[in-house]
CSV table of C-alpha atoms and ligand atoms in Angstrom, one decimal:
chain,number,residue,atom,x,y,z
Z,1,UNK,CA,-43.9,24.1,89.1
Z,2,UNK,CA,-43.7,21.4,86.1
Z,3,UNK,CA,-46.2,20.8,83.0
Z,4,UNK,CA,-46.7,17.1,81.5
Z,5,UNK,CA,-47.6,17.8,78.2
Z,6,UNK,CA,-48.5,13.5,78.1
Z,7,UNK,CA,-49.1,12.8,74.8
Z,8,UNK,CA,-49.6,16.1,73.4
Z,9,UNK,CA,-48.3,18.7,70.9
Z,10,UNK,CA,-45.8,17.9,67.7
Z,11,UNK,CA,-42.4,19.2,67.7
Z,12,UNK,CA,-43.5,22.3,65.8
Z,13,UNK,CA,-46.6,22.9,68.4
Z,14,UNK,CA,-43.7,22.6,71.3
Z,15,UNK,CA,-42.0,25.1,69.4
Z,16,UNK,CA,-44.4,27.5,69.3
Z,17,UNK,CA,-45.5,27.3,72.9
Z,18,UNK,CA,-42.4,28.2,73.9
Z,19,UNK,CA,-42.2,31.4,71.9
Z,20,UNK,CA,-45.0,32.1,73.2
Z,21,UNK,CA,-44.1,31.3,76.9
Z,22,UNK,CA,-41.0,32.4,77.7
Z,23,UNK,CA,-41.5,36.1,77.3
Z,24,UNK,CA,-44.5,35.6,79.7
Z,25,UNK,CA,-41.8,34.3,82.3
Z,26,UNK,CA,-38.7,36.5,81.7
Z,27,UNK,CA,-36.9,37.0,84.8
Z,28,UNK,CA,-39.1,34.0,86.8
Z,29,UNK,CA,-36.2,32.0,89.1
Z,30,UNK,CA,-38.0,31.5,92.2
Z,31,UNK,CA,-38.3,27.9,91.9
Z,32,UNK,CA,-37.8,24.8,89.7
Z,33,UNK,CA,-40.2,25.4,86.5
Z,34,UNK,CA,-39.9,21.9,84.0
Z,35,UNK,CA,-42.0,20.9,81.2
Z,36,UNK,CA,-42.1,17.5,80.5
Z,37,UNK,CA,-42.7,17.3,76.6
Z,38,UNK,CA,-43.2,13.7,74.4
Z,39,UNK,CA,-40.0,12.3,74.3
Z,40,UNK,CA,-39.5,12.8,70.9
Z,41,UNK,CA,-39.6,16.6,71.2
Z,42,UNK,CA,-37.5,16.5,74.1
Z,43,UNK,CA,-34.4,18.2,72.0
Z,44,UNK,CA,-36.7,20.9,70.4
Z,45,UNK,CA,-37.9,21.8,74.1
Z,46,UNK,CA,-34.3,21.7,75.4
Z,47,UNK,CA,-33.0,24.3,72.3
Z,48,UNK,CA,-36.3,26.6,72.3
Z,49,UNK,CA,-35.6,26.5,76.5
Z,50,UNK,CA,-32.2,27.2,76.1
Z,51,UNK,CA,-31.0,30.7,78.3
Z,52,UNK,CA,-34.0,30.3,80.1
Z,53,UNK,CA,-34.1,28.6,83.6
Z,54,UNK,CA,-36.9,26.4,82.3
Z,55,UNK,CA,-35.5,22.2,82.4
Z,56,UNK,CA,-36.7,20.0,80.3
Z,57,UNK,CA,-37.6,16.2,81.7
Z,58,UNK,CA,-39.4,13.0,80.2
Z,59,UNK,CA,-42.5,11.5,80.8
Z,60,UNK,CA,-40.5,8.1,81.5
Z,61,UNK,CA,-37.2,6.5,81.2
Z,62,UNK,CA,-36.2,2.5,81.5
Z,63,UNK,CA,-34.3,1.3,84.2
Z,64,UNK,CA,-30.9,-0.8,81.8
Z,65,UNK,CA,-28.5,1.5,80.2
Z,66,UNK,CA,-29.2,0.1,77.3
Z,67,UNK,CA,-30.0,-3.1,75.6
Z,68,UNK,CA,-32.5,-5.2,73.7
Z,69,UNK,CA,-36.2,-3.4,74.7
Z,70,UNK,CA,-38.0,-2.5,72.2
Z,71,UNK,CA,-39.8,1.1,72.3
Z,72,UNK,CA,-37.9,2.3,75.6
Z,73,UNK,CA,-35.2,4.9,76.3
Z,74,UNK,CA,-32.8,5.1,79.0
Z,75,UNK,CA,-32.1,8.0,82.1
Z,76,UNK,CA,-28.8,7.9,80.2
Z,77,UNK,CA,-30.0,8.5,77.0
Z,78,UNK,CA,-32.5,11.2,78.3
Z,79,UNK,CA,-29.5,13.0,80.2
Z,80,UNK,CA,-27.1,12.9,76.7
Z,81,UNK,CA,-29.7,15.1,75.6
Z,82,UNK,CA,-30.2,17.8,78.0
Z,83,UNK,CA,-33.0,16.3,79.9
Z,84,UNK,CA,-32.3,16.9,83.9
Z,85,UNK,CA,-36.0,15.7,85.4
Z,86,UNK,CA,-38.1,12.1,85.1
Z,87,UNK,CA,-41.6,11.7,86.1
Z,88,UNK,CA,-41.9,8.3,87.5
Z,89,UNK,CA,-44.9,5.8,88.0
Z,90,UNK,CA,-47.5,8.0,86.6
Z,91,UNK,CA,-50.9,6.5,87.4
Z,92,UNK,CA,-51.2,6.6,83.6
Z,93,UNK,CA,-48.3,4.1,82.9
Z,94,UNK,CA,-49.8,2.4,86.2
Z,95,UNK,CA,-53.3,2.1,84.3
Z,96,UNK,CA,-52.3,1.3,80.7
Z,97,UNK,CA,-48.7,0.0,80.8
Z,98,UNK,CA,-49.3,-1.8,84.2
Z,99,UNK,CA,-46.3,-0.5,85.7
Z,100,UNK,CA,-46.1,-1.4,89.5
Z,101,UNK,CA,-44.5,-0.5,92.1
Z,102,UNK,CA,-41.2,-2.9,92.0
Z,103,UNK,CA,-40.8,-1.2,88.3
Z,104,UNK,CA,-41.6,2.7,90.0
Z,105,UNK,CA,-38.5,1.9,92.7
Z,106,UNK,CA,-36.3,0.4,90.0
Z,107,UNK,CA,-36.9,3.6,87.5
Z,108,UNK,CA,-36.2,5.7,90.4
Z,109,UNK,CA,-32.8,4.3,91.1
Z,110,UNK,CA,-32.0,4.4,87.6
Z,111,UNK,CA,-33.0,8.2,86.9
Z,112,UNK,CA,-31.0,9.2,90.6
Z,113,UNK,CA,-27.7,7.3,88.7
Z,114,UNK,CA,-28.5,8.7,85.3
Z,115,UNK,CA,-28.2,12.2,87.5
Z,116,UNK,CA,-32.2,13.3,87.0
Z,117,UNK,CA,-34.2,14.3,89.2
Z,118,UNK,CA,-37.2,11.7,89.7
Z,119,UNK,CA,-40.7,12.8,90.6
Z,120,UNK,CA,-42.2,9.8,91.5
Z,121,UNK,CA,-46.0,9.9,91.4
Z,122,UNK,CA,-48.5,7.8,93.8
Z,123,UNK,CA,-52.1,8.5,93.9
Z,124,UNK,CA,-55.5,6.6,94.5
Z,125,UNK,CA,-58.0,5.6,92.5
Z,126,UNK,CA,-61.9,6.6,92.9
Z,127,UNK,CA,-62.9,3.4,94.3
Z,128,UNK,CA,-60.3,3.8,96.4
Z,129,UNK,CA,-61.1,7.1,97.4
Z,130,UNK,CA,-65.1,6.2,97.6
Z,131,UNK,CA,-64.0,2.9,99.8
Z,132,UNK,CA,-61.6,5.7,102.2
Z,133,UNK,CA,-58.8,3.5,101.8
Z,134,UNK,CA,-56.5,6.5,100.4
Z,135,UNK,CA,-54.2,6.1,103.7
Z,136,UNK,CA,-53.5,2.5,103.1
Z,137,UNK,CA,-53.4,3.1,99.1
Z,138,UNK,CA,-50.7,6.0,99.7
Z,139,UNK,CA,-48.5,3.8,102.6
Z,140,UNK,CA,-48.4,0.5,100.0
Z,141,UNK,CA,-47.4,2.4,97.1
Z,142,UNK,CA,-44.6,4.4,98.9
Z,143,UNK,CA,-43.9,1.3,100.7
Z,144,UNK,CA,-43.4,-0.9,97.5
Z,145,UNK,CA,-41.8,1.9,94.8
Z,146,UNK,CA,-39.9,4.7,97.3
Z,147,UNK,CA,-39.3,3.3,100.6
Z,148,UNK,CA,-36.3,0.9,99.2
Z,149,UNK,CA,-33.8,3.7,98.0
Z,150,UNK,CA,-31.1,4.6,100.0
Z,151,UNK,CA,-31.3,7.6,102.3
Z,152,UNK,CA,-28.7,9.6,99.8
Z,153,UNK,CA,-31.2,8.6,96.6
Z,154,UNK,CA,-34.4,9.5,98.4
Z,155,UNK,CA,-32.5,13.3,98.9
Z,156,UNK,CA,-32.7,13.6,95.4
Z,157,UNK,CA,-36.2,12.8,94.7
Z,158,UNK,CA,-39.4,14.9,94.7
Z,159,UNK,CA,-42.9,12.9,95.0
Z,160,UNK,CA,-46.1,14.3,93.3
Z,161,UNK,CA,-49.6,13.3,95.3
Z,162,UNK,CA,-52.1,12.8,92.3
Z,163,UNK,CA,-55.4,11.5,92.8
Z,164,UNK,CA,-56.5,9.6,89.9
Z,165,UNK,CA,-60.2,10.6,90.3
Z,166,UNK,CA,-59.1,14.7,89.6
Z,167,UNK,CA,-56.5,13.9,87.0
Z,168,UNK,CA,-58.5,15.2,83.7
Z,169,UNK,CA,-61.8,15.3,85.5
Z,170,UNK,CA,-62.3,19.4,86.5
Z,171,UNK,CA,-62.6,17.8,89.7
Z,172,UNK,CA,-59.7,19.2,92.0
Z,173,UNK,CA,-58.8,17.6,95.2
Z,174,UNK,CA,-59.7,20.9,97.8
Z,175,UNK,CA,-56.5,22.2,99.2
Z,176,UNK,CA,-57.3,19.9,102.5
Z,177,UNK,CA,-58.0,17.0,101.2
Z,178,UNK,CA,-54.5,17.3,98.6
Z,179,UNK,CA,-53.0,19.1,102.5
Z,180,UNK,CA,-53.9,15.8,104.0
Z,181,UNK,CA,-52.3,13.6,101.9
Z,182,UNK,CA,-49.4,15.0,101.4
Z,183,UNK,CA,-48.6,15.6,105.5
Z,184,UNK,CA,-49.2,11.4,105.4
Z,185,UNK,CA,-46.7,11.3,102.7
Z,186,UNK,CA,-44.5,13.4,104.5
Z,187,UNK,CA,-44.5,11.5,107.6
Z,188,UNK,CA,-44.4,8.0,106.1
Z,189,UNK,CA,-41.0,9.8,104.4
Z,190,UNK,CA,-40.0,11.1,107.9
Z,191,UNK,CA,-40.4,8.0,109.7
Z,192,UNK,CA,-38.3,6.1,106.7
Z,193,UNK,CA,-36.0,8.6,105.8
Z,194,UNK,CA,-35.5,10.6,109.0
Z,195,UNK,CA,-33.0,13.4,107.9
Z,196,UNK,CA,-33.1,12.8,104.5
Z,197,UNK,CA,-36.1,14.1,104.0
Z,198,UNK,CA,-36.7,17.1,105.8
Z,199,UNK,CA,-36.3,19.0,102.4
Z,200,UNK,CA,-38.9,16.7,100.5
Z,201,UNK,CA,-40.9,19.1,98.2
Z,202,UNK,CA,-44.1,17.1,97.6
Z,203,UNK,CA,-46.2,18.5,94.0
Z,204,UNK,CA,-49.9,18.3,94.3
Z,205,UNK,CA,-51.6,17.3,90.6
Z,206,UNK,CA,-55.1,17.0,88.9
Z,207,UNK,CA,-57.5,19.4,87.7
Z,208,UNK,CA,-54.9,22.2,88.7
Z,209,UNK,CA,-55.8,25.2,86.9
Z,210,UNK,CA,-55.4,29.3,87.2
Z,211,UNK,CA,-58.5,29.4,89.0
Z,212,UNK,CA,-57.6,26.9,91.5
Z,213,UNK,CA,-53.6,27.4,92.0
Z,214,UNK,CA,-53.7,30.1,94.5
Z,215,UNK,CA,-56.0,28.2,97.4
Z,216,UNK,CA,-53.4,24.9,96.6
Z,217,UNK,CA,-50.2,27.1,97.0
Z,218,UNK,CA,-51.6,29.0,100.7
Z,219,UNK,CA,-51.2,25.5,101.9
Z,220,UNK,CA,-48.1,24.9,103.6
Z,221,UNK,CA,-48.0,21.5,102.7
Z,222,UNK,CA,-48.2,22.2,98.9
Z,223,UNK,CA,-44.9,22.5,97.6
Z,224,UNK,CA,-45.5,22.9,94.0
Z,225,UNK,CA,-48.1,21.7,91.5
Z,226,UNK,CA,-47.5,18.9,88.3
Z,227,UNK,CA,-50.2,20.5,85.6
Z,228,UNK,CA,-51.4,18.2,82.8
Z,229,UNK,CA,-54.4,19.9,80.5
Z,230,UNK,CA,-53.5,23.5,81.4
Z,231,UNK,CA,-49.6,23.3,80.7
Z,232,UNK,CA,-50.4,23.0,77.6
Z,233,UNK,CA,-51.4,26.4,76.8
Z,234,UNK,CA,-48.8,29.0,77.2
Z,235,UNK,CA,-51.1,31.6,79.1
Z,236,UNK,CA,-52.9,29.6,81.3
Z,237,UNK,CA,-49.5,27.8,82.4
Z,238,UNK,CA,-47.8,31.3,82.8
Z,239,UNK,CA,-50.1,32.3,85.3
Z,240,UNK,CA,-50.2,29.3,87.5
Z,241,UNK,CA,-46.5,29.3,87.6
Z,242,UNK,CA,-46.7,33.3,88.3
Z,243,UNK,CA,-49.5,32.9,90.9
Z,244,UNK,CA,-47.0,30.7,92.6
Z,245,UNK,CA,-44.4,33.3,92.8
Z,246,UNK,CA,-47.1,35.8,94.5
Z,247,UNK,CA,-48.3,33.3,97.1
Z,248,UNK,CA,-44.7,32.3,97.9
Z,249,UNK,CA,-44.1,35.9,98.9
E,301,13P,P1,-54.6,17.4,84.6
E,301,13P,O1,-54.0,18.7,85.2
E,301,13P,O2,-55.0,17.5,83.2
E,301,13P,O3,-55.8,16.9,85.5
E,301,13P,O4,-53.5,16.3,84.7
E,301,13P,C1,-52.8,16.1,85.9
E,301,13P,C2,-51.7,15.2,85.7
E,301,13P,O5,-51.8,14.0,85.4
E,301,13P,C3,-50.3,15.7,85.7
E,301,13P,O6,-49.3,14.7,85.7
């Protein structure tokens, strides 16, 4: 279960949400639960989280160790503080930072050797959806940004299936359309991969929301869920991550 916060909340606002949250999940280690905070904030998440089983991860990471770019930060710099997740190739750095997928695979190499745990995010667009060409959107993108790592990297990843057209649009993806998507992911993985990814947990995220997250979670294909606009409120994100738990039962 993991929240990107995108480019939300000041250091004293991530505070306070987790003051607020963490008493609402006391006790909650059923699976990997990671908030994904501004990067500046990233140190106040990782020392209000701290005792807790909640990780901390950024929104992005570069793929050099180091060096002259201007405005980036590294896996290895996001590791020396606490940080243990990355999301990758969100369609939001897609659509404004025009990352593609040559820069998605080389950020996921980089996060697997900085030792974080990539989730590397594909997804179509409406017209794309409209047109029906989510198959051949889905193949190209895992194709050009996942299908070069190495069997032992791809272990180590987890991919989240966002549609573009339900990210911040109310409009959730029904748990079959999200279920289909993510069994083509799965076998594109399979047929790549073999082995190595029998244990891929594949997120579903856009529009997910309390009212929503127990019909995604039945599904079998639904591994977990990446929540933008209702992680950012500690009650609402406390009860998907709870309703969860219940449906994992
Ligand atoms: P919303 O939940 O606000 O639609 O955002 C989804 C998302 O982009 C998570 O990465």
């Amino acid at each position: 279960m993991a929240g990107n916060w995108k480019m939300y909340k000041t250091a004293q606002q991530t505070a306070s949400f987790f003051e607020q949250f963490i008493p609402s999940v006391n006790g909650f280690n059923d699976c990997d639960l990671v908030i994904f905070p501004v990067s500046v904030n990233i140190p106040t998440a990782i020392q209000a989280a701290q005792g807790t089983s909640i990780r901390i991860g950024g929104q992005n990471l570069f793929w050099a160790n180091e060096g002259a770019y201007t405005g980036e930060v590294s896996g290895e710099m996001l590791r020396a503080v606490g940080a243990t997740w990355v999301l990758i190739g969100h369609s939001e750095r897609r659509q404004y930072f025009h990352e593609t997928n040559g820069e998605v695979l080389k950020k996921g190499q980089a996060a697997i050797a900085a030792e974080l745990t990539p989730i590397i995010c594909i997804g179509e667009r409406l017209e794309e959806h409209k047109a029906g060409k989510t198959r051949e959107v889905l193949i190209g993108q895992f194709a050009g940004g996942i299908a070069g790592l190495t069997e032992e990297q791809f272990a180590k990843v987890v991919i989240a299936y966002e549609p573009v057209w339900a990210i911040g649009t109310g409009q959730t993806a029904t748990p079959q359309i999200a279920s289909e998507a993510h069994a083509l992911i799965r076998t594109e993985a399979e047929k790549r991969f073999g082995k190595a990814a029998e244990q891929l947990r594949i997120l579903y995220g856009g529009s997910v929301k309390p009212d929503n997250i127990e019909g995604l979670m039945k599904e079998s294909e639904i591994d977990g869920v990446l929540v933008g606009g209702a992680s950012l409120d500690p009650r609402s994100f406390a009860q998907i991550v709870k309703a969860a738990r219940v449906n994992r039962d």
